[in-house]
Coordinates of C-alpha atoms in Angstrom, one line a residue:
X1 CA 132.6 130.0 227.0
X2 CA 133.5 130.3 223.3
X3 CA 131.0 127.6 222.5
X4 CA 128.2 129.4 224.3
X5 CA 129.0 132.7 222.6
X6 CA 129.2 131.0 219.2
X7 CA 125.8 129.3 219.5
X8 CA 123.9 132.2 220.9
X9 CA 124.9 134.8 218.3
X10 CA 124.7 135.0 214.6
X11 CA 126.7 136.6 211.7
X12 CA 124.2 139.4 211.6
X13 CA 125.4 140.6 214.9
X14 CA 128.6 141.7 213.0
X15 CA 127.9 144.8 211.0
X16 CA 131.0 145.0 208.9
X17 CA 129.4 144.8 205.5
X18 CA 127.1 147.7 206.2
X19 CA 129.1 150.2 208.2
X20 CA 132.7 149.2 207.7
X21 CA 133.2 148.2 211.4
X22 CA 131.5 145.9 213.8
X23 CA 129.6 146.4 217.0
X24 CA 128.3 144.1 219.6
X25 CA 124.6 143.5 219.4
X26 CA 124.6 141.0 222.2
X27 CA 126.2 142.1 225.5
X28 CA 126.1 138.5 226.8
X29 CA 128.2 137.3 223.8
X30 CA 130.6 140.1 224.4
X31 CA 131.0 139.2 228.1
X32 CA 131.5 135.5 227.3
X33 CA 134.2 136.2 224.7
X34 CA 136.0 138.6 226.9
X35 CA 136.0 136.0 229.7
X36 CA 137.4 133.4 227.4
X37 CA 140.1 135.9 226.2
X38 CA 141.4 136.1 229.8
X39 CA 141.6 132.3 230.1
X40 CA 144.1 132.1 227.2
X41 CA 147.6 133.4 227.3
X42 CA 150.9 132.6 225.6
X43 CA 154.0 130.9 227.0
X44 CA 157.4 129.9 225.8
X45 CA 157.7 126.1 225.9
X46 CA 161.3 126.2 224.7
X47 CA 163.5 129.1 223.8
X48 CA 163.2 130.1 220.1
X49 CA 159.9 128.2 219.6
X50 CA 156.7 129.8 218.4
X51 CA 154.8 130.7 221.6
X52 CA 152.2 128.2 222.6
X53 CA 149.3 127.9 225.0
X54 CA 150.0 128.5 228.7
X55 CA 148.9 125.1 230.0
X56 CA 151.0 122.3 231.5
X57 CA 148.6 119.5 230.7
X58 CA 145.3 118.8 228.8
X59 CA 143.1 119.2 231.8
X60 CA 144.4 122.7 232.4
X61 CA 142.8 123.9 229.2
X62 CA 139.5 125.7 229.1
X63 CA 136.8 123.0 228.7
X64 CA 135.7 124.3 225.3
X65 CA 139.0 123.5 223.6
X66 CA 139.7 120.2 225.3
X67 CA 139.0 116.9 223.5
X68 CA 135.7 115.3 224.2
X69 CA 137.5 112.3 225.6
X70 CA 141.1 112.7 226.8
X71 CA 141.5 108.9 226.7
X72 CA 141.1 109.0 223.0
X73 CA 144.3 111.1 222.6
X74 CA 146.4 109.5 225.2
X75 CA 149.7 108.8 223.3
X76 CA 150.9 106.2 225.7
X77 CA 147.7 104.3 225.5
X78 CA 147.3 104.7 221.7
X79 CA 150.9 103.6 220.9
X80 CA 150.6 100.6 223.2
X81 CA 147.2 99.7 221.6
X82 CA 148.7 100.1 218.2
X83 CA 151.5 97.7 219.0
X84 CA 148.9 95.2 220.4
X85 CA 146.8 95.5 217.3
X86 CA 149.9 94.9 215.2
X87 CA 150.9 91.9 217.3
X88 CA 154.3 93.3 218.0
X89 CA 154.2 93.9 221.7
X90 CA 156.3 90.8 222.3
X91 CA 159.2 92.6 220.7
X92 CA 158.7 96.1 222.2
X93 CA 161.0 95.6 225.2
X94 CA 163.8 94.0 223.2
X95 CA 166.1 97.0 223.1
X96 CA 169.7 96.4 222.0
X97 CA 168.5 93.2 220.2
X98 CA 169.3 93.4 216.5
X99 CA 167.2 91.9 213.7
X100 CA 168.9 89.1 211.8
X101 CA 168.5 90.4 208.3
X102 CA 166.1 92.6 206.2
X103 CA 163.5 89.8 205.9
X104 CA 163.5 89.6 209.7
X105 CA 161.8 93.0 209.8
X106 CA 158.7 91.3 208.2
X107 CA 158.0 89.8 211.6
X108 CA 156.6 93.1 212.7
X109 CA 155.3 94.3 209.4
X110 CA 153.1 91.8 207.5
X111 CA 150.3 91.6 210.1
X112 CA 148.5 94.5 208.4
X113 CA 147.9 94.6 204.7
X114 CA 148.5 98.0 203.0
X115 CA 149.1 98.4 199.3
X116 CA 151.6 101.3 199.5
X117 CA 153.6 100.0 202.5
X118 CA 153.8 96.5 200.9
X119 CA 155.1 98.0 197.7
X120 CA 157.7 100.0 199.7
X121 CA 158.8 96.8 201.4
X122 CA 159.3 95.1 198.1
X123 CA 161.0 98.0 196.2
X124 CA 162.7 100.1 198.9
X125 CA 166.2 99.3 197.7
X126 CA 165.5 100.6 194.1
X127 CA 166.7 104.0 193.1
X128 CA 163.3 104.8 191.4
X129 CA 161.5 104.2 194.7
X130 CA 164.0 106.3 196.6
X131 CA 163.6 109.3 194.2
X132 CA 159.9 109.0 194.0
X133 CA 159.5 109.6 197.8
X134 CA 161.0 113.1 197.5
X135 CA 158.1 114.0 195.2
X136 CA 155.1 112.1 196.7
X137 CA 156.2 110.5 200.0
X138 CA 155.3 111.9 203.4
X139 CA 158.0 114.6 203.2
X140 CA 157.6 116.1 199.6
X141 CA 158.7 119.6 200.6
X142 CA 162.5 119.3 200.6
X143 CA 163.5 118.6 197.0
X144 CA 164.5 121.6 194.9
X145 CA 165.9 122.2 191.5
X146 CA 169.7 122.6 191.6
X147 CA 170.8 125.8 189.8
X148 CA 174.4 125.6 190.9
X149 CA 176.4 122.7 192.3
X150 CA 177.4 123.6 195.9
X151 CA 181.1 123.8 196.6
X152 CA 180.6 121.6 199.7
X153 CA 179.6 118.7 197.3
X154 CA 182.6 118.3 195.0
X155 CA 181.0 115.9 192.6
X156 CA 182.2 115.7 189.0
X157 CA 180.9 114.6 185.6
X158 CA 183.3 111.6 185.7
X159 CA 181.8 110.4 189.0
X160 CA 178.3 110.3 187.8
X161 CA 178.5 109.9 184.0
X162 CA 177.1 106.4 184.1
X163 CA 173.9 107.9 185.6
X164 CA 173.5 110.7 183.0
X165 CA 171.4 109.7 180.0
X166 CA 171.7 112.7 177.7
X167 CA 175.4 112.7 176.8
X168 CA 175.8 116.0 178.6
X169 CA 178.2 117.1 181.3
X170 CA 176.9 117.4 184.9
X171 CA 177.1 121.2 184.6
X172 CA 175.1 121.1 181.3
X173 CA 172.5 118.9 183.0
X174 CA 172.3 121.6 185.8
X175 CA 171.8 124.3 183.1
X176 CA 169.1 122.2 181.4
X177 CA 167.2 121.9 184.8
X178 CA 167.7 118.1 185.1
X179 CA 169.5 118.1 188.5
X180 CA 167.8 118.4 191.8
X181 CA 169.1 118.5 195.4
X182 CA 168.0 117.7 198.9
X183 CA 170.3 119.1 201.6
X184 CA 169.9 118.1 205.2
X185 CA 172.2 120.9 206.5
X186 CA 169.7 121.5 209.3
X187 CA 170.9 118.3 211.0
X188 CA 174.5 119.4 211.1
X189 CA 175.5 119.8 214.7
X190 CA 172.3 118.4 216.2
X191 CA 173.0 116.2 219.3
X192 CA 172.0 112.6 218.9
X193 CA 169.9 110.9 221.6
X194 CA 171.8 109.9 224.7
X195 CA 168.9 108.9 226.9
X196 CA 169.8 105.2 226.7
X197 CA 173.4 104.6 227.9
X198 CA 173.3 101.1 226.5
X199 CA 172.7 102.2 222.9
X200 CA 174.8 104.7 221.0
X201 CA 172.7 106.6 218.4
X202 CA 173.9 108.7 215.5
X203 CA 172.8 111.4 213.1
X204 CA 174.2 112.5 209.7
X205 CA 173.6 115.7 207.6
X206 CA 173.6 114.3 204.1
X207 CA 173.5 116.1 200.7
X208 CA 171.7 114.1 198.0
X209 CA 172.0 114.9 194.3
X210 CA 169.2 113.7 192.1
X211 CA 168.7 113.4 188.3
X212 CA 165.6 113.6 186.1
X213 CA 166.2 110.8 183.6
X214 CA 164.8 110.6 180.1
X215 CA 161.6 109.0 181.4
X216 CA 161.1 112.1 183.6
X217 CA 161.7 110.0 186.8
X218 CA 163.8 111.3 189.7
X219 CA 166.8 109.1 190.7
X220 CA 169.7 109.6 193.1
X221 CA 173.2 110.0 191.5
X222 CA 175.4 111.1 194.4
X223 CA 175.2 111.2 198.2
X224 CA 177.6 112.7 200.7
X225 CA 176.7 111.9 204.3
X226 CA 178.0 115.0 206.0
X227 CA 178.4 118.7 205.1
X228 CA 182.2 119.1 205.0
X229 CA 183.9 117.3 202.1
X230 CA 187.0 115.3 202.8
X231 CA 188.7 111.9 202.6
X232 CA 186.6 110.5 205.4
X233 CA 183.4 111.9 203.9
X234 CA 183.3 110.2 200.5
X235 CA 180.7 110.8 197.8
X236 CA 178.7 107.6 197.4
X237 CA 177.5 106.7 193.9
X238 CA 175.2 104.2 192.2
X239 CA 178.3 102.6 190.6
X240 CA 179.8 101.8 194.1
X241 CA 179.5 98.4 195.7
X242 CA 175.8 97.4 196.3
X243 CA 175.9 97.8 200.1
X244 CA 177.9 101.0 200.1
X245 CA 175.2 102.6 198.0
X246 CA 172.4 101.1 199.9
X247 CA 173.7 102.2 203.3
X248 CA 174.2 105.8 201.9
X249 CA 170.5 105.8 200.8
X250 CA 169.4 104.5 204.2
X251 CA 171.2 107.3 205.9
X252 CA 169.4 109.8 203.7
X253 CA 166.0 108.1 204.4
X254 CA 166.7 108.3 208.1
X255 CA 167.7 112.0 207.9
X256 CA 164.5 112.7 205.9
X257 CA 162.5 111.0 208.6
X258 CA 163.9 113.3 211.3
X259 CA 163.3 116.5 209.3
X260 CA 159.8 115.3 208.4
X261 CA 158.8 114.5 211.9
X262 CA 160.2 117.6 213.7
X263 CA 160.0 120.3 211.1
X264 CA 157.7 119.5 208.2
X265 CA 155.1 117.9 210.5
X266 CA 155.5 119.3 214.1
X267 CA 156.7 122.8 213.5
X268 CA 155.1 123.7 210.1
X269 CA 151.7 122.3 210.7
X270 CA 151.1 121.6 214.4
X271 CA 152.8 124.5 216.0
X272 CA 151.9 127.0 213.3
X273 CA 148.2 126.0 213.5
X274 CA 148.3 126.4 217.3
X275 CA 149.6 129.9 216.9
X276 CA 146.6 130.8 214.6
X277 CA 144.2 129.1 217.0
X278 CA 145.4 130.9 220.1
X279 CA 145.4 134.3 218.4
X280 CA 141.9 133.7 217.0
X281 CA 140.5 132.8 220.4
X282 CA 142.2 135.7 222.1
X283 CA 141.4 138.5 219.6
X284 CA 138.3 137.6 217.6
X285 CA 134.9 137.6 219.3
X286 CA 132.7 134.6 218.7
X287 CA 130.3 136.8 216.6
X288 CA 133.0 137.8 214.2
X289 CA 132.7 136.3 210.7
X290 CA 136.4 135.4 210.6
X291 CA 136.1 133.6 213.9
X292 CA 133.2 131.6 212.5
X293 CA 135.1 130.8 209.3
X294 CA 138.2 129.6 211.1
X295 CA 136.9 127.9 214.2
X296 CA 136.4 124.6 212.5
X297 CA 140.0 124.7 211.3
X298 CA 141.6 125.0 214.8
X299 CA 139.3 122.3 216.4
X300 CA 141.3 120.3 218.9
X301 CA 144.6 121.7 217.7
X302 CA 145.6 123.4 221.0
X303 CA 144.5 120.2 222.8
X304 CA 146.5 117.8 220.7
X305 CA 149.6 120.0 220.9
X306 CA 149.2 120.3 224.7
X307 CA 148.9 116.5 225.0
X308 CA 152.0 116.1 222.8
X309 CA 154.0 118.5 225.1
X310 CA 152.7 116.5 228.1
X311 CA 153.6 113.0 226.8
X312 CA 155.3 112.9 223.4
X313 CA 158.0 115.5 222.9
X314 CA 158.7 116.4 226.5
X315 CA 161.8 115.4 228.4
X316 CA 161.7 111.6 228.8
X317 CA 158.6 111.5 226.5
X318 CA 157.7 108.8 224.0
X319 CA 159.7 110.6 221.3
X320 CA 162.9 109.8 223.2
X321 CA 162.2 106.0 223.1
X322 CA 162.9 105.3 219.4
X323 CA 164.2 108.5 217.7
X324 CA 167.8 109.6 217.3
X325 CA 166.7 113.2 217.6
X326 CA 165.0 112.5 221.0
X327 CA 166.6 113.7 224.2
X328 CA 166.8 117.3 223.0
X329 CA 167.9 117.1 219.4
X330 CA 164.3 117.7 218.2
X331 CA 164.3 120.9 220.2
X332 CA 167.5 122.1 218.6
X333 CA 166.1 121.3 215.2
X334 CA 163.0 123.5 215.7
X335 CA 165.2 126.3 217.1
X336 CA 167.4 126.2 213.9
X337 CA 164.4 125.8 211.6
X338 CA 162.6 128.9 212.9
X339 CA 164.9 131.0 210.7
X340 CA 163.4 129.4 207.6
X341 CA 159.8 129.5 208.7
X342 CA 158.4 132.3 206.8
X343 CA 155.0 133.4 205.6
X344 CA 155.8 132.9 201.9
X345 CA 156.9 129.3 202.8
X346 CA 153.3 128.7 204.0
X347 CA 151.8 130.1 200.7
X348 CA 151.7 126.8 198.8
X349 CA 152.1 128.2 195.2
X350 CA 155.0 130.4 196.3
X351 CA 156.7 127.6 198.2
X352 CA 156.5 125.3 195.2
X353 CA 157.9 128.0 192.9
X354 CA 160.7 129.0 195.3
X355 CA 162.0 125.4 195.1
X356 CA 161.9 125.5 191.3
X357 CA 159.3 122.7 191.3
X358 CA 156.4 124.5 189.6
X359 CA 156.7 123.3 186.0
X360 CA 154.2 120.5 185.3
X361 CA 155.9 119.9 182.0
X362 CA 159.4 119.5 183.4
X363 CA 158.3 117.5 186.5
X364 CA 155.1 115.7 185.5
X365 CA 154.9 113.2 188.4
X366 CA 154.8 115.6 191.3
X367 CA 151.3 114.8 192.5
X368 CA 151.7 116.6 195.8
X369 CA 152.2 119.8 193.9
X370 CA 149.3 119.1 191.4
X371 CA 146.7 118.2 194.0
X372 CA 147.9 120.8 196.5
X373 CA 147.4 123.6 193.9
X374 CA 143.9 122.4 193.2
X375 CA 143.0 122.4 196.9
X376 CA 144.7 125.8 197.5
X377 CA 142.7 127.4 194.8
X378 CA 139.4 125.9 196.0
X379 CA 140.1 127.2 199.5
X380 CA 141.2 130.6 198.2
X381 CA 138.0 130.9 196.1
X382 CA 135.9 130.1 199.2
X383 CA 137.6 132.6 201.5
X384 CA 137.3 135.3 198.8
X385 CA 133.5 134.6 198.6
X386 CA 133.2 134.9 202.4
X387 CA 135.4 138.0 202.6
X388 CA 133.5 139.8 199.9
X389 CA 130.2 139.2 201.7
X390 CA 131.4 141.0 204.9
X391 CA 134.1 143.4 203.6
X392 CA 132.8 145.8 200.9
X393 CA 136.2 147.5 200.4
X394 CA 139.8 147.4 201.5
X395 CA 139.1 150.2 203.9
X396 CA 136.7 147.9 205.8
X397 CA 139.6 145.4 206.3
X398 CA 141.9 148.2 207.5
X399 CA 139.3 149.5 210.0
X400 CA 138.4 146.1 211.5
X401 CA 140.5 146.4 214.7
X402 CA 139.8 142.9 216.0
X403 CA 141.0 141.4 212.7
X404 CA 144.1 143.5 212.9
X405 CA 144.7 142.5 216.5
X406 CA 144.4 138.8 215.5
X407 CA 147.0 139.2 212.7
X408 CA 149.3 141.2 215.1
X409 CA 149.0 138.6 217.8
X410 CA 150.2 135.9 215.3
X411 CA 153.2 138.1 214.3
X412 CA 154.2 139.4 217.7
X413 CA 153.8 136.2 219.8
X414 CA 153.6 133.3 217.4
X415 CA 156.4 134.4 215.2
X416 CA 158.2 136.2 218.0
X417 CA 158.0 139.6 216.1
X418 CA 160.7 138.6 213.6
X419 CA 160.6 140.9 210.6
X420 CA 162.5 138.3 208.6
X421 CA 159.6 135.9 209.0
X422 CA 157.6 137.8 206.4
X423 CA 154.4 137.4 208.5
X424 CA 152.3 140.5 208.1
X425 CA 151.7 142.8 211.1
X426 CA 148.5 144.0 209.6
X427 CA 146.3 143.5 206.6
X428 CA 145.6 146.3 204.1
X429 CA 143.3 144.8 201.6
X430 CA 140.7 142.2 200.9
X431 CA 143.1 140.3 198.7
X432 CA 145.7 140.1 201.5
X433 CA 143.0 138.9 203.9
X434 CA 141.9 136.2 201.4
X435 CA 145.5 134.9 201.1
X436 CA 146.0 135.0 204.9
X437 CA 142.8 133.0 205.6
X438 CA 143.8 130.5 202.8
X439 CA 147.2 130.0 204.6
X440 CA 145.5 129.4 207.9
X441 CA 143.0 126.9 206.5
X442 CA 145.4 125.1 204.0
X443 CA 148.1 124.7 206.7
X444 CA 145.6 123.2 209.2
X445 CA 143.9 120.9 206.7
X446 CA 145.6 120.0 203.4
X447 CA 149.2 120.5 204.4
X448 CA 148.8 118.5 207.6
X449 CA 147.0 115.8 205.7
X450 CA 149.8 115.6 203.1
X451 CA 152.5 115.1 205.6
X452 CA 150.7 113.1 208.4
X453 CA 148.5 110.4 207.0
X454 CA 151.1 108.7 204.8
X455 CA 153.3 107.9 207.7
X456 CA 152.4 104.2 207.9
X457 CA 152.5 103.9 204.2
X458 CA 156.1 105.2 203.9
X459 CA 157.6 104.7 207.3
X460 CA 156.3 101.3 208.5
X461 CA 159.0 99.4 206.6
X462 CA 161.8 100.2 209.0
X463 CA 164.8 100.1 206.6
X464 CA 163.0 102.8 204.5
X465 CA 162.6 105.3 207.3
X466 CA 164.9 104.3 210.3
X467 CA 164.1 106.5 213.3
X468 CA 167.6 105.9 214.6
X469 CA 170.9 104.5 213.5
X470 CA 173.2 102.6 215.9
X471 CA 176.5 103.1 214.1
X472 CA 178.1 106.2 212.6
X473 CA 178.1 106.9 208.9
X474 CA 180.7 105.0 206.9
X475 CA 183.9 107.0 206.3
X476 CA 185.3 104.8 203.5
X477 CA 184.0 102.8 200.5
X478 CA 184.2 99.0 200.0
X479 CA 183.8 98.0 203.6
X480 CA 180.0 97.8 204.2
X481 CA 178.4 94.4 204.6
X482 CA 174.8 93.3 205.0
X483 CA 175.5 92.5 208.6
X484 CA 176.8 96.0 209.3
X485 CA 173.7 97.5 207.8
X486 CA 171.4 95.4 210.0
X487 CA 173.4 96.2 213.1
X488 CA 173.2 99.9 212.2
X489 CA 169.4 99.8 211.8
X490 CA 167.1 100.2 214.8
X491 CA 166.9 97.3 217.3
X492 CA 163.8 95.3 217.8
X493 CA 162.4 97.4 220.7
X494 CA 162.9 100.7 218.9
X495 CA 161.5 99.3 215.7
X496 CA 158.3 98.3 217.5
X497 CA 157.8 101.7 219.2
X498 CA 158.4 103.4 215.8
X499 CA 155.9 101.1 214.1
X500 CA 153.3 101.7 216.8
X501 CA 153.8 105.5 216.5
X502 CA 153.5 105.7 212.7
X503 CA 150.4 103.4 212.8
X504 CA 148.7 105.5 215.5
X505 CA 149.5 108.8 213.8
X506 CA 148.2 107.7 210.5
X507 CA 144.6 107.0 211.8
X508 CA 141.7 109.3 211.3
X509 CA 139.7 110.3 214.3
X510 CA 136.3 108.9 215.0
X511 CA 133.6 111.2 213.6
X512 CA 136.3 113.0 211.6
X513 CA 135.2 116.3 209.9
X514 CA 136.7 116.6 206.5
X515 CA 137.4 119.7 204.4
X516 CA 134.2 121.5 203.5
X517 CA 132.2 120.0 206.3
X518 CA 130.7 122.6 208.7
X519 CA 128.1 120.9 210.8
X520 CA 128.1 123.6 213.5
X521 CA 126.1 126.3 211.7
X522 CA 127.9 129.4 212.9
X523 CA 126.8 131.2 209.7
X524 CA 123.1 131.6 209.0
X525 CA 123.1 134.0 206.0
X526 CA 122.1 132.6 202.7
X527 CA 125.1 134.1 200.7
X528 CA 127.5 132.3 203.0
X529 CA 125.6 129.0 202.9
X530 CA 125.7 129.3 199.1
X531 CA 129.5 129.9 199.2
X532 CA 129.9 126.8 201.3
X533 CA 127.9 124.8 198.8
X534 CA 130.1 126.0 196.0
X535 CA 133.1 125.1 198.0
X536 CA 131.9 121.6 198.6
X537 CA 131.1 121.2 194.9
X538 CA 134.6 122.3 193.9
X539 CA 136.1 119.9 196.4
X540 CA 134.0 117.1 195.1
X541 CA 135.3 117.8 191.6
X542 CA 138.9 117.6 192.9
X543 CA 138.1 114.2 194.5
X544 CA 136.9 113.0 191.1
X545 CA 140.0 114.3 189.3
X546 CA 142.3 112.6 191.8
X547 CA 140.4 109.3 191.7
X548 CA 140.6 109.2 187.9
X549 CA 144.3 109.9 187.9
X550 CA 144.9 107.2 190.5
X551 CA 143.1 104.5 188.5
X552 CA 145.3 101.5 188.0
X553 CA 148.3 103.2 189.6
X554 CA 150.6 100.9 191.5
X555 CA 151.4 103.9 193.8
X556 CA 148.3 106.0 194.0
X557 CA 148.6 109.5 195.6
X558 CA 145.5 110.3 197.7
X559 CA 146.7 112.3 200.7
X560 CA 145.4 115.6 199.2
X561 CA 142.0 114.2 198.0
X562 CA 139.6 116.5 199.9
X563 CA 137.6 113.5 201.2
X564 CA 140.7 112.5 203.1
X565 CA 141.7 115.9 204.4
X566 CA 140.4 116.6 208.0
X567 CA 139.5 120.2 208.7
X568 CA 142.1 120.7 211.4
X569 CA 145.2 119.4 213.0
X570 CA 143.8 117.0 215.6
X571 CA 146.2 114.0 215.6

């Protein structure tokens, strides 16, 4: 219905720019959009989640928002196909069977050549590689500048002085802005996966302290594996025995994987984009310019999320097979994380600044920040161009009832009407509208690309991103052996399911539409077409800047290059 309305009407049917409000020029279009409105309603998939589409499975969705081919997004089929392509299906049923050593993991790894993943395999034990991933890996959103050492991490200068390079105390390094922290408090109290009675699985809630050395590189200097300090929760240090320190870092990497998958990726891109998509279809008629602007950026999002709830993150779904947060832990994580999901956290420049990570001089190798700001500004310039064509003044924004209903729908249903979320209930100006549209488009395109398409690069070498751990965190120093680490890492079966998953999730769709591509010509006016052309030109310039920076880099960062950013969350 939406498709019919969109293709039979034009932007000129919407009279906002001339009279400050819009009217329907086409009764047929109005009827079709109202009909579509009644097909879409909200439901609560789990308590505390953002509301989602009221559909139990993909085939229940209105045809216009389904995938063209459901087979192409069948998670079971795609994961199995990935394991077949990777030649690892002979291992996939070997649950409870440990690998022999680190090199043994290569049996499921070396079949596919990939520059970054191979470099991870060769350097994953190094502190520099560990620290770099917090800046430019697939979860670059957790690291923040430490302005005060937390009481729950009783680390002293004496403990870490061999890591400090400036002859300063730890407190002085904090004052100078050289200390950073990643706190996995969210994982504290989350239930580990118990769906397989033959395999105990474990979680930790580490705190990791990092240091910016004289070369401006970020390295770890202290790790505590749980939140409450005590004799059985020691602070692990680079000066400890080799395998003590290595296992502590592996626990942090595993914890980072869980937060990445469930919060950074699922909640903050997939579920949020679905909220925007449902509200758009419900409240904006197909002739509305904001509908026409956003429709490309919610393409297939409702469909992929419905399929995920049907096969992937449901009870006994694929997520339960290999992940320690399966079996309900991932649900608990989203419920806890909803308190931190705010509108400012989706505004890229604000989010970077809130973590104290905005200084390019102090933190020169944060490519996620640098490229993200370029793309954010390009999108914001484009949305401003479009908004200024259709809204002559702030008053026109205020009087656009359908726009206001769209924003209210997001707040009331998507964000559950929580004032603390900071999501606006209404928009009062063109500037606010531009920012809001930038949030919608950036989240669906750039942010999702940044945290999704690097999964094979950074997570395919299992010891660098273990999806589960089969022994609890160590409670003392000096007892960890290589054999203990290997027995703690995922077994052969779970390793294969994990590898199939990160391979499948890292693939672009056939006939992918990238940022700036609008093949469905919803707009026909020359000013909008010119704005689109300027947008593409700006994006092309960003592609060139990133390509030049990446020249000769052993670890290129390309996830936010616009020619690798799909328009929408569709995988």
